[in-house]
mmCIF file of C-alpha atoms in Angstrom:
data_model
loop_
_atom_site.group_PDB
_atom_site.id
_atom_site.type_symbol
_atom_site.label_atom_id
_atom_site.label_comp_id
_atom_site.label_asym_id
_atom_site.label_seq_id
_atom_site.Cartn_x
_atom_site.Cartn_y
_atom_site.Cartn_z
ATOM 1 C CA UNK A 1 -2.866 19.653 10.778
ATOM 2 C CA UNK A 2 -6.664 18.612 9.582
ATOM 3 C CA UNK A 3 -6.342 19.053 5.947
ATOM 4 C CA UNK A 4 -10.229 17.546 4.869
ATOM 5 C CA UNK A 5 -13.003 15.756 6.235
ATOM 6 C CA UNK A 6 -15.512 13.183 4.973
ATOM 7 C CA UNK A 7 -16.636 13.834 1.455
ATOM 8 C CA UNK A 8 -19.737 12.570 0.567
ATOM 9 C CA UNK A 9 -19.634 11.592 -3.375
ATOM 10 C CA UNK A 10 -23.451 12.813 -4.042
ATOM 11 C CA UNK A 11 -22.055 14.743 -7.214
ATOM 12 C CA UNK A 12 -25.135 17.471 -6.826
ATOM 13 C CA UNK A 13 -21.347 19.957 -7.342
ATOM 14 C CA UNK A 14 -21.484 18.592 -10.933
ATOM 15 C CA UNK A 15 -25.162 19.062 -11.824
ATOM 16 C CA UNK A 16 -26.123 21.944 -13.973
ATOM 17 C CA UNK A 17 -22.636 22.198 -15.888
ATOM 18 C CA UNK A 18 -23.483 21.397 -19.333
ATOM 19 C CA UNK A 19 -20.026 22.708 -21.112
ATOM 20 C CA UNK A 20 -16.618 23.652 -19.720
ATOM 21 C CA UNK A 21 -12.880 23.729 -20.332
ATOM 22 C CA UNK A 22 -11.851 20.527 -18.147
ATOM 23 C CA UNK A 23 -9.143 21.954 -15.838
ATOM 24 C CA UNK A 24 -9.615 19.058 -13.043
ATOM 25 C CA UNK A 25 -10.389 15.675 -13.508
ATOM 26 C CA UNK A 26 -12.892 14.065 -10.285
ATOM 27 C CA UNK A 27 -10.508 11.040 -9.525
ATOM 28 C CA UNK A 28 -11.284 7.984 -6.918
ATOM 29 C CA UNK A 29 -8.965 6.059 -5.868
ATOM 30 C CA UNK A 30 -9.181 2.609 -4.268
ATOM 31 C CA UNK A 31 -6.451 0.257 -2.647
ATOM 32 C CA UNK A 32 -5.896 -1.577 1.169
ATOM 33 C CA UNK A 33 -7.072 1.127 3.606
ATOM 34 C CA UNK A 34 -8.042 -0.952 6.776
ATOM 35 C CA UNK A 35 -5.272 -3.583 7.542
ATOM 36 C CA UNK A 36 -3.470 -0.833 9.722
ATOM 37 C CA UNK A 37 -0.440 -1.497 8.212
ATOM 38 C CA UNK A 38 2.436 1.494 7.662
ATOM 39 C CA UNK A 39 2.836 1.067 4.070
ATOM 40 C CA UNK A 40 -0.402 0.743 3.147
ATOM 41 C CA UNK A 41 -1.487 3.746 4.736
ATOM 42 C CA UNK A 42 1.337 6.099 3.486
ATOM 43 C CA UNK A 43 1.725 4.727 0.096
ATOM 44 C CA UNK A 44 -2.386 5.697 0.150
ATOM 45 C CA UNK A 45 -1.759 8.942 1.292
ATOM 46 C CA UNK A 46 1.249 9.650 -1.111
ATOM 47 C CA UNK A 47 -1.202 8.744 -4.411
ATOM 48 C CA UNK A 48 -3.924 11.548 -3.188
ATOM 49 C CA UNK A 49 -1.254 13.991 -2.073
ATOM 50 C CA UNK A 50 0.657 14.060 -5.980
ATOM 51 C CA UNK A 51 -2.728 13.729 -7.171
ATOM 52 C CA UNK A 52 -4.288 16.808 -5.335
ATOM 53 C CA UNK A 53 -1.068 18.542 -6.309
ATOM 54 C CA UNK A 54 -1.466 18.398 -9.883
ATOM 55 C CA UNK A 55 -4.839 19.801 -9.402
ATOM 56 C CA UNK A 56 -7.512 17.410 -9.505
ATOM 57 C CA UNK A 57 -10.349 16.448 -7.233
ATOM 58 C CA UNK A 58 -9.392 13.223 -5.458
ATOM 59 C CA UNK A 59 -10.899 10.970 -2.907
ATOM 60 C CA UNK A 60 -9.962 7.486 -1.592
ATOM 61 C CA UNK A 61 -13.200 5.246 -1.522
ATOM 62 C CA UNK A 62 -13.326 4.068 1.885
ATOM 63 C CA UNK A 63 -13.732 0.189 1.404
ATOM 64 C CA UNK A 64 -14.282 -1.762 4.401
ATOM 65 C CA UNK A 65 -16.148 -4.914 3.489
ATOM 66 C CA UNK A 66 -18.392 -6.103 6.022
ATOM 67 C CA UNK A 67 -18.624 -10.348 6.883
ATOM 68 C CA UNK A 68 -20.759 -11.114 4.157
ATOM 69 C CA UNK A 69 -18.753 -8.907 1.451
ATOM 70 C CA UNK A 70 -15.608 -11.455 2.855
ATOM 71 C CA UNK A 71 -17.573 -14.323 2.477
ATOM 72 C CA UNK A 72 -18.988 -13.906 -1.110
ATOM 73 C CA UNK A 73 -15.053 -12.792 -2.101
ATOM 74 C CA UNK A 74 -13.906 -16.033 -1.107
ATOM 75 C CA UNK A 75 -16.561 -17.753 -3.351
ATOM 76 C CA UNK A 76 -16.206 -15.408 -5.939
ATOM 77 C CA UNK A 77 -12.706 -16.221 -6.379
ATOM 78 C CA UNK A 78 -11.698 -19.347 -4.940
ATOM 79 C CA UNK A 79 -9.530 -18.559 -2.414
ATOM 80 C CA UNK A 80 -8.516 -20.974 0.377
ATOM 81 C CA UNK A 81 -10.157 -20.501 3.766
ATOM 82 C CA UNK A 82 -6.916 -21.220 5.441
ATOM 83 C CA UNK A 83 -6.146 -17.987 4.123
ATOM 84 C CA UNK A 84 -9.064 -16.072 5.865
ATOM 85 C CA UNK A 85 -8.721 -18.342 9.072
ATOM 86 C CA UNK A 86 -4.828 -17.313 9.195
ATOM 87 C CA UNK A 87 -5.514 -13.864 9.045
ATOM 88 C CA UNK A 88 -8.424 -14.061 11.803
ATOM 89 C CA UNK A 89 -5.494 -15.997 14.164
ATOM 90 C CA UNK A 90 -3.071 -12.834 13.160
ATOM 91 C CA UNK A 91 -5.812 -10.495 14.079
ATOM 92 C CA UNK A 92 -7.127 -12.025 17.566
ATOM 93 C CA UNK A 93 -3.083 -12.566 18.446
ATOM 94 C CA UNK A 94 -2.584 -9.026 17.814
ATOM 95 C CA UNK A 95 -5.689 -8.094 19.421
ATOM 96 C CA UNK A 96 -4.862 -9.268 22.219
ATOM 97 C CA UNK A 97 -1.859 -6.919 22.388
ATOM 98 C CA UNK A 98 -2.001 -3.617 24.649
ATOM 99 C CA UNK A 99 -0.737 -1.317 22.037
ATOM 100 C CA UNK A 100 -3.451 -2.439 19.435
ATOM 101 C CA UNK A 101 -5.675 -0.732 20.604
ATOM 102 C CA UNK A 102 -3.709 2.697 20.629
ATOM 103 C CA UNK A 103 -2.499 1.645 16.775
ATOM 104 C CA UNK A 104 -6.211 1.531 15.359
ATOM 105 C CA UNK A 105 -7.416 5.279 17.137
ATOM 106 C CA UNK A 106 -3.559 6.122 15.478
ATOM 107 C CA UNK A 107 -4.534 5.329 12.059
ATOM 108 C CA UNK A 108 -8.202 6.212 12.295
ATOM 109 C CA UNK A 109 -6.668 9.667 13.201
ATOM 110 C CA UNK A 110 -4.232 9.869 10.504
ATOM 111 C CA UNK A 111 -6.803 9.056 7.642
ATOM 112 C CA UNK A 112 -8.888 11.691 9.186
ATOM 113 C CA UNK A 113 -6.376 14.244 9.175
ATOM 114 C CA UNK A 114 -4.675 13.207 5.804
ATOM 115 C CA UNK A 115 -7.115 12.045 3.734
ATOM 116 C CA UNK A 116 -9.785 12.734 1.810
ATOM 117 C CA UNK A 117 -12.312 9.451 2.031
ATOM 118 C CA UNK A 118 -16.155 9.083 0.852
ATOM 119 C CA UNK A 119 -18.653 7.499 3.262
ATOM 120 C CA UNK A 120 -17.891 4.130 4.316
ATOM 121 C CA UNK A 121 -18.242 1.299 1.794
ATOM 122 C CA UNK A 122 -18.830 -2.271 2.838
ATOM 123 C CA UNK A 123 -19.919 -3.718 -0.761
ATOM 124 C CA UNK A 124 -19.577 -3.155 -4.069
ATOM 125 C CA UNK A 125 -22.600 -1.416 -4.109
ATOM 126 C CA UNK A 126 -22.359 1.138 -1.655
ATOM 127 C CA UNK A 127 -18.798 1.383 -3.937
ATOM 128 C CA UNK A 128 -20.482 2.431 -7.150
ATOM 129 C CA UNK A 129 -22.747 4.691 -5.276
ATOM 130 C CA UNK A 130 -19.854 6.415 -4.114
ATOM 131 C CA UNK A 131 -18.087 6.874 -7.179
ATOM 132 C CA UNK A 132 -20.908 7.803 -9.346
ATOM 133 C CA UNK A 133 -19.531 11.242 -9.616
ATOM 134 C CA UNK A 134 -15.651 9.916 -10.278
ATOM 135 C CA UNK A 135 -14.562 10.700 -14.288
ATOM 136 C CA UNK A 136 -11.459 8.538 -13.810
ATOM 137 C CA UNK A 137 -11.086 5.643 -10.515
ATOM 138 C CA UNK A 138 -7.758 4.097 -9.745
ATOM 139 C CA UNK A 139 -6.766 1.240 -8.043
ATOM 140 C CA UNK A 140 -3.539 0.714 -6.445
ATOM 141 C CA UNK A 141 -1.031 1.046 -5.015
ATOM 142 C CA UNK A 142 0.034 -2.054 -3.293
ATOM 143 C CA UNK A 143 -0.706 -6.100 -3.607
ATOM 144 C CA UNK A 144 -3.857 -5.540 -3.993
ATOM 145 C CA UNK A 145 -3.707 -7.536 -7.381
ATOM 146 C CA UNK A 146 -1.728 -10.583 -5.478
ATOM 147 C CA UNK A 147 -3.889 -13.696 -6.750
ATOM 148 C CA UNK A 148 -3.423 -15.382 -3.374
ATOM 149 C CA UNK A 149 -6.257 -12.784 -2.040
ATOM 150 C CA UNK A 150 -7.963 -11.715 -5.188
ATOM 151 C CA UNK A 151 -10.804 -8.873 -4.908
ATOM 152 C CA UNK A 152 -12.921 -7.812 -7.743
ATOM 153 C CA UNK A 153 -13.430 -4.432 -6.142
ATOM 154 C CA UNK A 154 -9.619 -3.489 -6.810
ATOM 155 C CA UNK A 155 -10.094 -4.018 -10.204
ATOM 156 C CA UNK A 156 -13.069 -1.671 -10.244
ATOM 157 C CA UNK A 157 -15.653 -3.933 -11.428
ATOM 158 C CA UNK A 158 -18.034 -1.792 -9.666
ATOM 159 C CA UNK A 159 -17.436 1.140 -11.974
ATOM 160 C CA UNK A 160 -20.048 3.006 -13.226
ATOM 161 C CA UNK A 161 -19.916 2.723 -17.267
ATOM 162 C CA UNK A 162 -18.318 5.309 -18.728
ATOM 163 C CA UNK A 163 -15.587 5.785 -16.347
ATOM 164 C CA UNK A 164 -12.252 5.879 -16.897
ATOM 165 C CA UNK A 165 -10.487 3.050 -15.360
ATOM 166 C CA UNK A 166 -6.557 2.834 -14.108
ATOM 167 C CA UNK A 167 -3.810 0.703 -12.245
ATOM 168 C CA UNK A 168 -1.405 2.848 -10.747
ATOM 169 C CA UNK A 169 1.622 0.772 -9.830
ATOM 170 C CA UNK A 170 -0.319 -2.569 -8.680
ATOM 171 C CA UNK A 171 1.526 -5.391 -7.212
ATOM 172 C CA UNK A 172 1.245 -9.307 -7.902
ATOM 173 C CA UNK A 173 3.164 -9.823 -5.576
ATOM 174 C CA UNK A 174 4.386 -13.636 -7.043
ATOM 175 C CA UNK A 175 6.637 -14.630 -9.802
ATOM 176 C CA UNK A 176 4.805 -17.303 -10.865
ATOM 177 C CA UNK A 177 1.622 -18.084 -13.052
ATOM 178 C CA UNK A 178 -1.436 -18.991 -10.320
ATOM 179 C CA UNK A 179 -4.131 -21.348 -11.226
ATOM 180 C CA UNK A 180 -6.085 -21.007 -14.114
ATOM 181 C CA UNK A 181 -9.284 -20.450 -12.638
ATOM 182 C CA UNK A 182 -7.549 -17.091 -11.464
ATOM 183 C CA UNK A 183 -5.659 -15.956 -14.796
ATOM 184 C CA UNK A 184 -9.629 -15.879 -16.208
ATOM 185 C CA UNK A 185 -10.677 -13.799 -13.786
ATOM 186 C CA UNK A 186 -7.734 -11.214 -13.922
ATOM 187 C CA UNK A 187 -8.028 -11.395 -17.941
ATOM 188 C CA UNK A 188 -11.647 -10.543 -17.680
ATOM 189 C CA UNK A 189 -11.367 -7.683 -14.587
ATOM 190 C CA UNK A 190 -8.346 -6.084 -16.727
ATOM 191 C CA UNK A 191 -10.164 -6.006 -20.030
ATOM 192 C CA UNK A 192 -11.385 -2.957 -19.971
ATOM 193 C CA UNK A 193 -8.674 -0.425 -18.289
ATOM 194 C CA UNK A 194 -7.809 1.883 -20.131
ATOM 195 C CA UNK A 195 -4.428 2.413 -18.208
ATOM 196 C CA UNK A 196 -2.121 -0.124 -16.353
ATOM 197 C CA UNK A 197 0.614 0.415 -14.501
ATOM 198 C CA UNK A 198 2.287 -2.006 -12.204
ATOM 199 C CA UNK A 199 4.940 -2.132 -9.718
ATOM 200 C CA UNK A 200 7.401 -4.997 -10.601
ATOM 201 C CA UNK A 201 9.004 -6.355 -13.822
ATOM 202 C CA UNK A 202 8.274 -9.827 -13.070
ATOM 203 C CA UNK A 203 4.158 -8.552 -12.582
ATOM 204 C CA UNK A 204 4.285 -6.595 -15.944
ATOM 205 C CA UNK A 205 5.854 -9.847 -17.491
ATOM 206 C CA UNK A 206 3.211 -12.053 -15.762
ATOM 207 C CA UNK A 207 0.429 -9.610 -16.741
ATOM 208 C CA UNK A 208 1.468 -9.956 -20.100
ATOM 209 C CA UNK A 209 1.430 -13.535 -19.740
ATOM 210 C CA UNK A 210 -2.215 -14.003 -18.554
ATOM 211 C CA UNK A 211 -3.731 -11.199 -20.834
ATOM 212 C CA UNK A 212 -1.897 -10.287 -23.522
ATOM 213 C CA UNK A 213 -1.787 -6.573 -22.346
ATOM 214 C CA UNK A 214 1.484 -4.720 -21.628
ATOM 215 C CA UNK A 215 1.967 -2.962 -18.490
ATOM 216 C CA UNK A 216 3.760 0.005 -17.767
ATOM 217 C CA UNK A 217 6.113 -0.334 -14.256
ATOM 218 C CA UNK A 218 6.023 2.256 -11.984
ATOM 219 C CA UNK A 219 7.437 3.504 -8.605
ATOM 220 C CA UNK A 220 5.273 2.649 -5.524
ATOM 221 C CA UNK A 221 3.380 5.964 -4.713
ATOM 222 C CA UNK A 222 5.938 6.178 -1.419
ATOM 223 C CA UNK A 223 8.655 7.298 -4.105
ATOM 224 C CA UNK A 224 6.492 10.048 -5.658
ATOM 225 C CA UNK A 225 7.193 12.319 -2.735
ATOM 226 C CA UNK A 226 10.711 13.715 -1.777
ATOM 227 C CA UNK A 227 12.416 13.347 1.577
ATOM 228 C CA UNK A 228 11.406 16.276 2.583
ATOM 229 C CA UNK A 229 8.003 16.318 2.005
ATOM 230 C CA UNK A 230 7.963 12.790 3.948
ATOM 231 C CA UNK A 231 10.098 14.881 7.021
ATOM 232 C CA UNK A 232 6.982 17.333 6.930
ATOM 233 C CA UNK A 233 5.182 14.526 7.672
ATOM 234 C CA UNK A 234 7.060 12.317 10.084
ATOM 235 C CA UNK A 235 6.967 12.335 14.169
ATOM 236 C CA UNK A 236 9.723 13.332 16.865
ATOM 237 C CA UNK A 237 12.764 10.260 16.858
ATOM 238 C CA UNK A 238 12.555 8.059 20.112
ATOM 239 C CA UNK A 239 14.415 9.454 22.663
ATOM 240 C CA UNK A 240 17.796 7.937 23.850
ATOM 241 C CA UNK A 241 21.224 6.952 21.963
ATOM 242 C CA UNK A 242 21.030 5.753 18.671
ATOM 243 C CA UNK A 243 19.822 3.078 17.461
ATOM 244 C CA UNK A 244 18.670 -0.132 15.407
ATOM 245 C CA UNK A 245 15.403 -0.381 14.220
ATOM 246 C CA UNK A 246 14.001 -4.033 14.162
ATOM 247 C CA UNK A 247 10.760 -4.104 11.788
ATOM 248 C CA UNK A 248 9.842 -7.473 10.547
ATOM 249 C CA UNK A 249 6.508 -8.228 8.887
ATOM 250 C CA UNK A 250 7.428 -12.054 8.940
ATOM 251 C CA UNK A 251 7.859 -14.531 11.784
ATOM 252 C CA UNK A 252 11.504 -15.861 11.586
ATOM 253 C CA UNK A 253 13.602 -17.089 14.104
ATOM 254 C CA UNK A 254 16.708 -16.211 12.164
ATOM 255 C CA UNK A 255 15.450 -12.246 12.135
ATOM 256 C CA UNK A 256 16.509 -12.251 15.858
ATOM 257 C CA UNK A 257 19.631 -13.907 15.700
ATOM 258 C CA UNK A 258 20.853 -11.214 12.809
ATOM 259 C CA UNK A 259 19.366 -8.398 14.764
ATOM 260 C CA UNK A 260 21.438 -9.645 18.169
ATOM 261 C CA UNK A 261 23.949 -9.979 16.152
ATOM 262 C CA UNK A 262 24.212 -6.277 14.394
ATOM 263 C CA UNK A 263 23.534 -5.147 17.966
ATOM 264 C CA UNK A 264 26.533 -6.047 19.119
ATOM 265 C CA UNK A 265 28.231 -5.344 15.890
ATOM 266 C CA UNK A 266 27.170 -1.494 16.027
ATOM 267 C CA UNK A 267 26.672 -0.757 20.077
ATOM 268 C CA UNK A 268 23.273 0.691 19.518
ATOM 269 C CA UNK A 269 20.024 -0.266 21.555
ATOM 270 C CA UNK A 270 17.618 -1.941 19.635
ATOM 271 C CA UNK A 271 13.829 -1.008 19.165
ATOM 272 C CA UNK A 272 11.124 -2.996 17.945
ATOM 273 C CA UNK A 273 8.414 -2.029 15.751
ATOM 274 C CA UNK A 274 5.920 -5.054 16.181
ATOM 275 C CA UNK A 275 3.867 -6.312 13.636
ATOM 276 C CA UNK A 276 3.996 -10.262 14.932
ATOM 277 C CA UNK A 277 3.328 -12.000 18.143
ATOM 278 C CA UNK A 278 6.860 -12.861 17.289
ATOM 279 C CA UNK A 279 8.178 -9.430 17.537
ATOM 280 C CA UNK A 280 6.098 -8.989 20.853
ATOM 281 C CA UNK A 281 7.799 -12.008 22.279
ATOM 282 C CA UNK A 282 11.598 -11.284 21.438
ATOM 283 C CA UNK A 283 11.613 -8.157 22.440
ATOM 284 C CA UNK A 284 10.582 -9.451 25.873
ATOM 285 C CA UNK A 285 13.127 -12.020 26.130
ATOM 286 C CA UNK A 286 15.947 -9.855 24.753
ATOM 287 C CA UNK A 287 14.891 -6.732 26.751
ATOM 288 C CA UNK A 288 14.875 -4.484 23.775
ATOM 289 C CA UNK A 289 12.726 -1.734 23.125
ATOM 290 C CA UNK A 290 9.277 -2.443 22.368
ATOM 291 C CA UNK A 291 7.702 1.204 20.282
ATOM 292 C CA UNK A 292 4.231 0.110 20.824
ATOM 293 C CA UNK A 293 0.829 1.360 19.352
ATOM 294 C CA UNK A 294 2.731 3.706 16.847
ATOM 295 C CA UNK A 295 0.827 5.292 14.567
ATOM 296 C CA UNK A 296 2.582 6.373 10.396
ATOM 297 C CA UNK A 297 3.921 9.514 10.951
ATOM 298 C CA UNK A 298 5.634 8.032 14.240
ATOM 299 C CA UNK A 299 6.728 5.033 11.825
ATOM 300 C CA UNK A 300 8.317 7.537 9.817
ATOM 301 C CA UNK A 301 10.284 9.156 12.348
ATOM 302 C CA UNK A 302 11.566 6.135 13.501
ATOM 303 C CA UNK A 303 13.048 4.982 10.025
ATOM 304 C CA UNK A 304 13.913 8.245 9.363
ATOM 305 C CA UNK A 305 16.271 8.663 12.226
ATOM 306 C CA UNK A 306 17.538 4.890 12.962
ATOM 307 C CA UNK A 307 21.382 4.285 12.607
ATOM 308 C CA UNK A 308 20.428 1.172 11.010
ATOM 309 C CA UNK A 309 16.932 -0.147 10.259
ATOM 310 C CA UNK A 310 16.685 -4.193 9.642
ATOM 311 C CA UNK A 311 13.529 -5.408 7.491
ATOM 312 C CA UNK A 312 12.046 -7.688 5.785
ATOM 313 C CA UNK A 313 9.478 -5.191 4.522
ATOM 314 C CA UNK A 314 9.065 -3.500 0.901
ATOM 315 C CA UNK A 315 8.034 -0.067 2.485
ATOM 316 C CA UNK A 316 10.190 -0.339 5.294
ATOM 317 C CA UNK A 317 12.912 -0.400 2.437
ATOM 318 C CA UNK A 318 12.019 1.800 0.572
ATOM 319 C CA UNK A 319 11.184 4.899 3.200
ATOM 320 C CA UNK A 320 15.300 4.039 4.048
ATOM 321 C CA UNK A 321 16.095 4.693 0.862
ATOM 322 C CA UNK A 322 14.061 7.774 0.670
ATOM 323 C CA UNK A 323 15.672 8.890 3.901
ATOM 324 C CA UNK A 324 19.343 7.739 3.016
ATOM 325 C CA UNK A 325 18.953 5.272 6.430
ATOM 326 C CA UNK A 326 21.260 2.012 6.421
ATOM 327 C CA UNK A 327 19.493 -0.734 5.780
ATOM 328 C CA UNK A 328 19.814 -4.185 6.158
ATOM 329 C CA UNK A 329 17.472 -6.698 4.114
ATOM 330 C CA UNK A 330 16.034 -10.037 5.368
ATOM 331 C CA UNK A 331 14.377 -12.398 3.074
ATOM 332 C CA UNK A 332 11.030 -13.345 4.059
ATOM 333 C CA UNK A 333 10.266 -16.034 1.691
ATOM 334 C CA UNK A 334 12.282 -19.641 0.513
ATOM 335 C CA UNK A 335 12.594 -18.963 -3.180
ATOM 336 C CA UNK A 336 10.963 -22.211 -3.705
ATOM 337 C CA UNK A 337 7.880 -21.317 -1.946
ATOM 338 C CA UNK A 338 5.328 -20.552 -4.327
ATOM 339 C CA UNK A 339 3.897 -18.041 -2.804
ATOM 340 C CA UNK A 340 7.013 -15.878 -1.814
ATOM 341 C CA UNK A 341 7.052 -12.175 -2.565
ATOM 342 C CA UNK A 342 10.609 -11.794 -2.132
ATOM 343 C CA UNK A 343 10.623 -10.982 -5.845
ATOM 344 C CA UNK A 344 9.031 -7.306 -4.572
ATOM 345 C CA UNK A 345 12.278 -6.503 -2.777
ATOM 346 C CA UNK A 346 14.398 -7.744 -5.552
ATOM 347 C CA UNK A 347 12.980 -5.463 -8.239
ATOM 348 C CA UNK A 348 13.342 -2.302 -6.112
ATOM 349 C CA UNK A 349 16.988 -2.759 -5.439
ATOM 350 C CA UNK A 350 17.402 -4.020 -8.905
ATOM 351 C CA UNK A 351 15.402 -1.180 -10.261
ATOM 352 C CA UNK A 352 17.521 1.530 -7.963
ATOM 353 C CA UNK A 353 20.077 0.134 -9.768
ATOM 354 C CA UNK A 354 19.181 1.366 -12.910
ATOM 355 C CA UNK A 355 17.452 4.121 -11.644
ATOM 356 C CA UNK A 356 17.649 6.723 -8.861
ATOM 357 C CA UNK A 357 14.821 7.553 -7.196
ATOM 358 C CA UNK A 358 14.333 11.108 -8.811
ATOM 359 C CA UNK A 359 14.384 9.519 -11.995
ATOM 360 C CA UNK A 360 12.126 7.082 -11.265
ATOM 361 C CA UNK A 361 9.730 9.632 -9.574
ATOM 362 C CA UNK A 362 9.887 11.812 -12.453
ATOM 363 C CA UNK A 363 8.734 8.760 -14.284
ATOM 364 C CA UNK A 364 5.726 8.001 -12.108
ATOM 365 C CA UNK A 365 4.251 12.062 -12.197
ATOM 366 C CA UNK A 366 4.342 12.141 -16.131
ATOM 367 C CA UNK A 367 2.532 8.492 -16.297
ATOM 368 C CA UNK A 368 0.095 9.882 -13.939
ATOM 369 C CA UNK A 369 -0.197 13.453 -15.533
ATOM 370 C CA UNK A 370 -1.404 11.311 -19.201
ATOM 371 C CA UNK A 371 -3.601 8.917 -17.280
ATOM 372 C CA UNK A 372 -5.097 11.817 -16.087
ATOM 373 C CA UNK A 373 -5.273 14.092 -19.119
ATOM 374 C CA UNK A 374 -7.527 11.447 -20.969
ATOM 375 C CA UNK A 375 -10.641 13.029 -18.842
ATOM 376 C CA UNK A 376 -9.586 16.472 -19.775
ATOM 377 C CA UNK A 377 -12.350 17.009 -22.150
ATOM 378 C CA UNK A 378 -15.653 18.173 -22.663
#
């Protein structure tokens, strides 16, 4: 069901209103929106939906950057162009793939229906035009704080003065302290938030590190919403006997051998959710189901209703644990590598530990009910 359009952040709604009793705070929220990725997109959609909910006027800001935009981020902050030529090989391979195609008008279709998004922004310009009407802007969820692939835009440099500015449950992503170059920049984007939040211990500790400032850890926006609300959303289970669901965001050799393995451990048919050429090409060779061009809410249906789902993905985790599906977790990273983000995974089983999921969502609303109080005024 179509539940918005386009909004178009003009504020001429605002203009005239000289005194009121602040009921609803005008909130824009930022984070990964165009990497077609499953997590991404329903961990956006979950931050505007408990937003919305608890009254307030909110609306992703749709940023896209265009070439140049890229380009000057990579200058801006340093960032290796293997990184950028890696991710151009991931995207052509993929591409190239029939079901791509079907996966983009998927997730076009599902921010249409599901979201609420201002015009297309390719800069930090068009950003601040778009948010000139915003009391409080948001980034997060998600790595979108990683330093690998630092952006100023997620930490709302382009914010109009005089906004409120928050991290709702950001992810670094790494355990370690990155180069120093990079701890400057993050001190100086952070400075003035008025709110931070992240996702992981080990960020909030390396936060604390690099700026002094203590961050509050919170749930990923996935875990604000129940099981049920997430079964409202969620598409028809593949057809057929049951079965294991293979979703692997990494490209491991070993992935295939445990999956082959559990297959003939549990008698189920196996189906693949690709991501990789990888997954594309074992799936061939092992003649297991391939569920092609799926869009979120089919992505949902399939964890939801898998015997077993095997990942090595932080939202494919944690929508099992939401849904009470048997999981089993593959590491992604050596420990050793300096880059791995294993230490994602580790906190939210860790974490669950400590504290169930309604607990922890309980957590999350009242964090974001204060953040969002602070505009409540005249």
């Amino acid at each position: 069901m179509r539940t918005d359009c386009r909004y178009s952040g003009n504020g001429t709604h605002a203009v005239g209103i000289q005194r009121r009793v602040k009921t609803m705070a005008r909130v824009g929220v930022i984070t990964f929106l165009h990497n077609h990725n499953y997590g991404s997109s329903l961990q956006a959609y979950a931050l505007q939906r408990v937003i919305r909910k608890m009254g307030h006027d909110c609306v992703h800001l749709d940023y896209d950057p265009d070439r140049r935009e890229k380009v000057l981020n990579l200058i801006r902050t340093r960032n290796h162009p293997k990184l950028i030529l890696e991710g151009l090989r991931k995207k052509q391979v993929l591409t190239d793939q029939a079901g791509a195609r079907r996966k983009r008008e998927l997730f076009s279709a599902f921010y249409r229906d599901h979201l609420r998004l201002t015009e297309r922004c390719r800069n930090q310009k068009e950003l601040r035009a778009q948010s000139r009407d915003r009391e409080i802007l948001i980034c997060g969820s998600d790595q979108i704080w990683n330093p690998v692939w630092l952006n100023p835009a997620y930490f709302l440099t382009f914010a109009p003065k005089g906004t409120v500015k928050a991290a709702y449950a950001a992810s670094l992503g790494i355990r370690r302290r990155p180069a120093e170059e990079k701890v400057r920049q993050i001190r100086r984007w952070t400075a003035d938030f008025q709110n931070i939040s992240v996702r992981e211990e080990e960020g909030a500790d390396l936060l604390k590190e690099m700026t002094g400032r203590q961050a509050d850890v919170m749930p990923d926006p996935v875990c604000l919403l129940t099981a049920e609300e997430w079964s409202g959303l969620a598409g028809p289970p593949p057809a057929g006997e049951p079965y294991l669901l293979c979703y692997f965001i990494g490209e491991n050799r070993q992935y295939w051998e445990k999956a082959e393995a559990l297959r003939k451990e549990t008698g189920c048919r196996v189906i693949v959710l690709p991501v990789t050429a990888e997954s594309y090409a074992e799936a061939d060779q092992r003649h297991y189901s391939l569920m092609d061009g799926a869009g979120p809410e089919a992505f949902l249906g399939a964890v939801q209703n898998a015997a077993l789902l095997c990942t090595d993905s932080f939202h494919g985790l944690a929508f099992a644990t939401i849904f009470g599906t048997e999981t089993r977790v593959l590491r992604r990273y050596r420990e050793e590598d300096p880059e791995s983000k294993n230490s994602r995974i580790d906190h939210f089983l860790r974490r669950l530990d400590a504290r169930p999921l309604p607990v922890q969502r309980e957590e999350g609303l009242r964090w974001l009910r204060s953040c969002l109080s602070e505009t409540e005024k005249e």
